Coordinates of C-alpha atoms in Angstrom, one line a residue:
X21 CA -40.8 -28.2 -16.1
X22 CA -40.6 -25.0 -14.1
X23 CA -39.7 -21.8 -16.0
X24 CA -36.2 -20.5 -15.2
X25 CA -35.8 -18.0 -12.4
X26 CA -35.1 -14.6 -13.9
X27 CA -32.0 -12.8 -12.4
X28 CA -30.5 -9.4 -13.1
X29 CA -26.8 -9.1 -12.2
X30 CA -24.5 -6.1 -12.5
X31 CA -22.3 -6.1 -15.7
X32 CA -19.2 -4.7 -14.0
X33 CA -15.9 -6.3 -13.3
X34 CA -16.6 -6.6 -9.6
X35 CA -19.4 -9.1 -10.3
X36 CA -17.4 -11.5 -12.5
X37 CA -16.6 -13.9 -9.5
X38 CA -20.3 -14.3 -8.8
X39 CA -21.0 -15.0 -12.5
X40 CA -18.2 -17.5 -12.6
X41 CA -19.7 -19.4 -9.7
X42 CA -23.1 -19.4 -11.2
X43 CA -21.9 -20.7 -14.5
X44 CA -19.9 -23.4 -12.8
X45 CA -22.9 -24.6 -10.8
X46 CA -25.9 -26.8 -11.4
X47 CA -28.1 -23.6 -11.4
X48 CA -26.9 -22.6 -14.9
X49 CA -29.7 -24.5 -16.6
X50 CA -32.4 -23.2 -14.2
X51 CA -31.8 -19.5 -14.3
X52 CA -32.4 -16.8 -17.0
X53 CA -29.6 -14.3 -16.3
X54 CA -29.3 -10.8 -17.7
X55 CA -26.4 -8.4 -17.2
X56 CA -27.2 -4.7 -16.6
X57 CA -25.9 -1.5 -15.1
X58 CA -26.9 -1.3 -11.4
X59 CA -29.8 1.1 -11.9
X60 CA -31.3 -1.2 -14.5
X61 CA -31.0 -4.2 -12.1
X62 CA -33.0 -2.1 -9.7
X63 CA -35.6 -1.1 -12.2
X64 CA -36.2 -4.6 -13.3
X65 CA -36.7 -5.9 -9.8
X66 CA -39.0 -3.0 -8.8
X67 CA -41.1 -3.6 -12.0
X68 CA -41.3 -7.3 -11.4
X69 CA -39.5 -8.2 -14.6
X70 CA -37.0 -10.4 -12.6
X71 CA -37.3 -12.6 -9.5
X72 CA -33.9 -11.7 -8.1
X73 CA -31.4 -9.0 -8.6
X74 CA -28.0 -7.7 -7.5
X75 CA -29.3 -4.3 -6.8
X76 CA -28.0 -1.0 -5.4
X77 CA -29.0 -1.1 -1.7
X78 CA -30.4 2.4 -1.8
X79 CA -33.5 1.0 -3.6
X80 CA -34.3 -1.6 -1.0
X81 CA -36.8 0.7 0.7
X82 CA -38.8 1.0 -2.5
X83 CA -39.5 -2.8 -2.5
X84 CA -42.7 -3.9 -0.8
X85 CA -41.2 -7.1 0.7
X86 CA -37.4 -7.1 0.2
X87 CA -35.6 -10.3 1.0
X88 CA -31.8 -10.2 1.2
X89 CA -31.2 -13.8 0.1
X90 CA -27.4 -14.3 0.2
X91 CA -24.4 -14.2 2.5
X92 CA -22.5 -12.3 -0.2
X93 CA -22.6 -8.7 -1.6
X94 CA -20.6 -6.1 -3.4
X95 CA -19.0 -4.3 -0.4
X96 CA -15.8 -2.8 0.9
X97 CA -13.8 -2.5 4.1
X98 CA -12.4 0.8 3.0
X99 CA -11.2 2.1 -0.3
X100 CA -13.2 0.5 -3.1
X101 CA -11.3 1.9 -6.1
X102 CA -14.3 2.2 -8.5
X103 CA -16.7 4.6 -6.8
X104 CA -15.0 8.0 -6.7
X105 CA -15.5 11.7 -7.1
X106 CA -13.1 13.2 -9.6
X107 CA -12.2 16.9 -9.6
X108 CA -9.6 19.4 -10.8
X109 CA -9.9 21.3 -7.5
X110 CA -10.1 20.3 -3.8
X111 CA -13.6 19.2 -2.9
X112 CA -14.2 22.2 -0.6
X113 CA -13.9 24.4 -3.7
X114 CA -16.3 22.6 -6.0
X115 CA -19.6 24.4 -7.0
X116 CA -21.2 21.7 -9.2
X117 CA -21.2 17.9 -8.8
X118 CA -22.5 15.5 -11.5
X119 CA -24.1 12.4 -10.1
X120 CA -23.6 9.2 -12.0
X121 CA -26.9 7.8 -13.4
X122 CA -25.8 4.2 -13.2
X123 CA -26.3 3.6 -9.4
X124 CA -28.6 5.1 -6.8
X125 CA -26.5 3.8 -3.9
X126 CA -23.5 5.8 -4.9
X127 CA -25.6 8.9 -5.5
X128 CA -27.2 8.6 -2.0
X129 CA -23.8 7.9 -0.4
X130 CA -22.4 11.0 -2.1
X131 CA -25.2 13.2 -0.9
X132 CA -24.7 11.7 2.6
X133 CA -21.0 12.4 2.7
X134 CA -21.3 15.9 1.1
X135 CA -23.8 16.9 3.9
X136 CA -22.3 15.0 6.9
X137 CA -18.6 14.6 6.2
X138 CA -17.4 17.4 4.0
X139 CA -20.3 19.7 5.0
X140 CA -20.3 21.6 1.7
X141 CA -23.2 22.7 -0.5
X142 CA -22.5 22.2 -4.3
X143 CA -25.2 22.1 -6.9
X144 CA -26.1 18.5 -7.7
X145 CA -26.6 17.7 -11.3
X146 CA -28.3 14.4 -12.4
X147 CA -25.9 13.2 -15.1
X148 CA -26.7 11.6 -18.4
X149 CA -24.5 9.4 -20.7
X150 CA -21.3 11.2 -21.7
X151 CA -21.2 13.5 -18.6
X152 CA -17.6 12.5 -17.8
X153 CA -16.3 15.2 -20.1
X154 CA -17.9 17.9 -17.9
X155 CA -15.2 17.7 -15.2
X156 CA -13.4 21.1 -15.3
X157 CA -12.7 24.1 -13.2
X158 CA -15.0 23.8 -10.1
X159 CA -17.2 21.1 -11.6
X160 CA -16.6 17.6 -10.3
X161 CA -18.3 14.3 -11.0
X162 CA -19.2 11.1 -9.2
X163 CA -18.3 8.2 -11.5
X164 CA -18.7 4.5 -10.8
X165 CA -17.9 1.1 -12.2
X166 CA -15.5 0.0 -14.9
X167 CA -15.3 3.5 -16.5
X168 CA -13.3 4.6 -13.5
X169 CA -10.4 2.3 -14.3
X170 CA -7.3 4.5 -15.0
X171 CA -9.2 7.7 -14.3
X172 CA -7.2 8.4 -11.2
X173 CA -4.2 9.4 -13.4
X174 CA -6.3 12.0 -15.2
X175 CA -7.5 14.2 -12.3
X176 CA -5.5 15.7 -9.5
X177 CA -8.2 15.1 -6.9
X178 CA -9.8 11.7 -6.4
X179 CA -12.1 11.0 -3.5
X180 CA -12.9 7.3 -2.9
X181 CA -16.3 7.0 -1.3
X182 CA -15.6 3.7 0.4
X183 CA -12.6 5.2 2.1
X184 CA -14.4 8.4 3.1
X185 CA -17.3 6.4 4.6
X186 CA -14.9 4.3 6.6
X187 CA -13.2 7.4 8.0
X188 CA -16.6 8.9 8.9
X189 CA -18.3 5.9 10.4
X190 CA -15.5 3.3 11.1
X191 CA -17.7 0.8 9.3
X192 CA -17.5 -1.1 6.0
X193 CA -20.0 -0.4 3.3
X194 CA -22.4 -2.4 1.1
X195 CA -23.0 -1.1 -2.4
X196 CA -25.2 -3.9 -3.8
X197 CA -26.9 -7.0 -2.4
X198 CA -28.7 -10.0 -3.8
X199 CA -32.4 -9.1 -3.2
X200 CA -35.7 -10.7 -4.1
X201 CA -39.2 -9.3 -3.9
X202 CA -40.7 -12.6 -2.7
X203 CA -39.6 -15.6 -0.6
X204 CA -37.6 -18.1 -2.7
X205 CA -37.5 -21.9 -2.3
X206 CA -35.0 -22.9 0.4
X207 CA -33.3 -25.4 -1.9
X208 CA -32.6 -22.7 -4.5
X209 CA -31.3 -20.3 -1.8
X210 CA -28.8 -23.0 -0.7
X211 CA -27.6 -23.7 -4.2
X212 CA -27.4 -20.1 -5.1
X213 CA -25.4 -19.2 -2.0
X214 CA -23.0 -22.1 -2.6
X215 CA -22.5 -21.0 -6.2
X216 CA -21.7 -17.4 -5.2
X217 CA -19.3 -18.8 -2.6
X218 CA -17.6 -20.9 -5.2
X219 CA -17.0 -17.9 -7.3
X220 CA -15.5 -15.9 -4.5
X221 CA -13.2 -18.8 -3.6
X222 CA -12.1 -18.9 -7.2
X223 CA -11.6 -15.2 -7.7
X224 CA -7.9 -15.6 -8.2
X225 CA -8.6 -17.6 -11.3
X226 CA -11.3 -15.1 -12.4
X227 CA -8.8 -12.3 -12.1
X228 CA -6.4 -14.2 -14.4
X229 CA -9.2 -14.6 -17.0
X230 CA -9.8 -10.9 -17.1
X231 CA -6.4 -9.3 -16.4
X232 CA -5.5 -9.1 -20.1
X233 CA -8.4 -6.7 -20.7
X234 CA -7.2 -4.3 -18.0
X235 CA -3.5 -3.9 -18.7
X236 CA -3.0 -0.9 -16.3
X237 CA -5.3 -2.2 -13.5
X238 CA -4.5 -5.0 -11.1
X239 CA -7.6 -7.2 -11.1
X240 CA -6.3 -9.6 -8.5
X241 CA -5.7 -6.7 -6.0
X242 CA -9.2 -5.3 -6.9
X243 CA -10.9 -8.6 -6.0
X244 CA -8.8 -9.2 -2.8
X245 CA -8.0 -5.8 -1.4
X246 CA -10.8 -3.5 -2.5
X247 CA -14.0 -5.4 -3.1
X248 CA -15.1 -7.4 0.0
X249 CA -17.8 -9.9 -0.9
X250 CA -19.0 -11.3 2.5
X251 CA -22.1 -9.8 3.9
X252 CA -20.8 -9.8 7.5
X253 CA -22.5 -8.6 10.7
X254 CA -20.6 -5.3 10.5
X255 CA -21.7 -4.8 6.9
X256 CA -25.3 -5.4 7.9
X257 CA -24.9 -2.8 10.6
X258 CA -23.5 -0.3 8.1
X259 CA -26.3 -1.1 5.7
X260 CA -28.9 -0.4 8.4
X261 CA -27.2 2.9 9.2
X262 CA -27.2 3.9 5.6
X263 CA -30.8 2.9 5.0
X264 CA -31.9 4.8 8.1
X265 CA -30.3 7.9 6.5
X266 CA -32.1 7.6 3.2
X267 CA -35.4 6.2 4.5
X268 CA -35.6 6.9 8.3
X269 CA -39.1 5.4 8.8
X270 CA -38.5 2.2 6.9
X271 CA -39.2 -0.9 9.0
X272 CA -36.5 -3.5 9.5
X273 CA -35.5 -5.4 6.4
X274 CA -37.0 -8.8 5.9
X275 CA -34.2 -11.3 5.5
X276 CA -34.0 -15.0 4.9

């Protein structure tokens, strides 16, 4: 009997439809799934501790032979709701900006937009756990994931990075993709893609399962209006543009 395929997936709310599809599929018995923050998903794949991961796309250039193995991703066509800069002053007035430690993609996107859209020059601070309390005066913070839920009511200035990227490029954005370091068996890829697709088709039911845990947050709207799961041609174009910014000399991605 073959050992189970090791997979690292993001532990955030936006990944629950994928997990639902996997647990409803025949693959459940043949995979060893761990749930991690995005940066840990990336670390595990880079270190060879897992065979496949839902990783921040910013780390793809660090992989020797990256394979984007699915038609699905964590993406957005505009505002994403859970990747934002929070501030007590307009962004043009900030002097320090904490960068969330949980995802390299969001950090790289922040640096890109700061330089190319806002054209400001704050001091970047690599954040550690508990940094959210540092937002005051002219110090702002990039915060991602489930911790952002309800934070919009706390701070007068909230900048949604998906929305700003769309304004700047007129393109969607890909935050995370399913990536392997090696070629995987075609029969597994087919089953895996079908399982993810099932989860996306059933995201209305998934939203109902989790809504009671987020009383002031509309999970259905989040899954249908903010997170866009299909890795379309336009998203691949946006991904190429973004990766060219963070790794200009990287050769074209290998893709199955």
